[in-house]
Amino acid sequence: MQSQCYVTISDFVYMKDKFGKPYGWGVAEYSTPEVFMGEAFTGNVYVRSPAESYELILEHFCRLFPNAGINKIKKFIKK
């Protein structure tokens, strides 16, 4: 069993018609982060504290949406 029960979408699989072309809605394929992203990624995930992670996310969103205002971004992140 996973230690913290994280699961991520790793791909979308589509049905194929008789010509081999994908169609319709994709069906999500799930994986654990360890399998999907590898040990190099997952080994570094828990190095930061939640407060450090929050600050990094906040800074990133402020760069992406400079006109939004920091209070709106903080409110969005907390939802």
CSV table of C-alpha atoms in Angstrom, one decimal:
chain,number,residue,atom,x,y,z
A,1,MET,CA,0.0,0.0,0.0
A,2,GLN,CA,1.2,3.5,-0.7
A,3,SER,CA,2.4,5.4,2.3
A,4,GLN,CA,0.3,8.5,1.6
A,5,CYS,CA,-2.1,7.1,-1.1
A,6,TYR,CA,-1.3,9.5,-3.9
A,7,VAL,CA,-2.5,8.7,-7.4
A,8,THR,CA,-2.0,10.7,-10.6
A,9,ILE,CA,-3.4,10.5,-14.1
A,10,SER,CA,-0.6,9.1,-16.3
A,11,ASP,CA,-2.4,8.9,-19.6
A,12,PHE,CA,-5.7,8.9,-21.5
A,13,VAL,CA,-6.5,5.9,-23.6
A,14,TYR,CA,-8.9,6.2,-26.5
A,15,MET,CA,-11.0,3.6,-28.3
A,16,LYS,CA,-10.0,3.1,-32.0
A,17,ASP,CA,-12.1,2.7,-35.0
A,18,LYS,CA,-11.6,0.0,-37.7
A,19,PHE,CA,-9.0,2.2,-39.3
A,20,GLY,CA,-7.0,2.5,-36.1
A,21,LYS,CA,-7.9,6.1,-35.5
A,22,PRO,CA,-8.8,7.2,-31.9
A,23,TYR,CA,-12.3,8.5,-31.2
A,24,GLY,CA,-14.6,9.4,-28.4
A,25,TRP,CA,-13.8,10.3,-24.8
A,26,GLY,CA,-10.4,9.2,-23.4
A,27,VAL,CA,-10.4,6.9,-20.4
A,28,ALA,CA,-8.0,8.0,-17.7
A,29,GLU,CA,-5.1,5.7,-16.8
A,30,TYR,CA,-3.9,6.1,-13.3
A,31,SER,CA,-0.5,5.5,-11.7
A,32,THR,CA,1.4,6.2,-8.6
A,33,PRO,CA,3.8,9.2,-8.7
A,34,GLU,CA,6.7,6.9,-8.0
A,35,VAL,CA,6.0,4.8,-11.0
A,36,PHE,CA,4.9,7.6,-13.4
A,37,MET,CA,7.6,10.2,-12.6
A,38,GLY,CA,10.4,8.0,-11.2
A,39,GLU,CA,12.3,7.9,-8.0
A,40,ALA,CA,14.4,11.0,-8.9
A,41,PHE,CA,11.3,13.1,-8.7
A,42,THR,CA,9.6,11.5,-5.7
A,43,GLY,CA,12.7,11.5,-3.7
A,44,ASN,CA,12.8,15.3,-3.7
A,45,VAL,CA,9.1,15.9,-3.1
A,46,TYR,CA,9.2,15.7,0.7
A,47,VAL,CA,12.3,17.8,1.1
A,48,ARG,CA,10.3,21.1,1.4
A,49,SER,CA,7.9,22.0,4.2
A,50,PRO,CA,4.3,22.7,3.3
A,51,ALA,CA,5.0,26.4,3.9
A,52,GLU,CA,7.9,26.4,1.5
A,53,SER,CA,5.7,24.7,-1.1
A,54,TYR,CA,2.9,27.2,-0.6
A,55,GLU,CA,5.4,30.1,-1.2
A,56,LEU,CA,6.7,28.5,-4.4
A,57,ILE,CA,3.2,28.0,-5.7
A,58,LEU,CA,2.2,31.5,-4.8
A,59,GLU,CA,5.3,33.0,-6.6
A,60,HIS,CA,4.6,30.9,-9.6
A,61,PHE,CA,1.0,32.0,-9.9
A,62,CYS,CA,2.0,35.6,-9.4
A,63,ARG,CA,4.3,35.3,-12.4
A,64,LEU,CA,1.6,33.6,-14.5
A,65,PHE,CA,-1.1,36.1,-13.5
A,66,PRO,CA,0.5,39.4,-12.7
A,67,ASN,CA,-2.7,41.4,-13.0
A,68,ALA,CA,-4.7,39.2,-10.7
A,69,GLY,CA,-3.5,40.6,-7.4
A,70,ILE,CA,-2.0,38.6,-4.6
A,71,ASN,CA,-5.1,38.4,-2.4
A,72,LYS,CA,-7.1,36.8,-5.3
A,73,ILE,CA,-4.4,34.3,-5.9
A,74,LYS,CA,-4.1,33.4,-2.2
A,75,LYS,CA,-7.9,32.9,-2.1
A,76,PHE,CA,-7.7,30.7,-5.2
A,77,ILE,CA,-4.9,28.5,-3.9
A,78,LYS,CA,-6.8,27.9,-0.6
A,79,LYS,CA,-9.9,26.5,-2.4
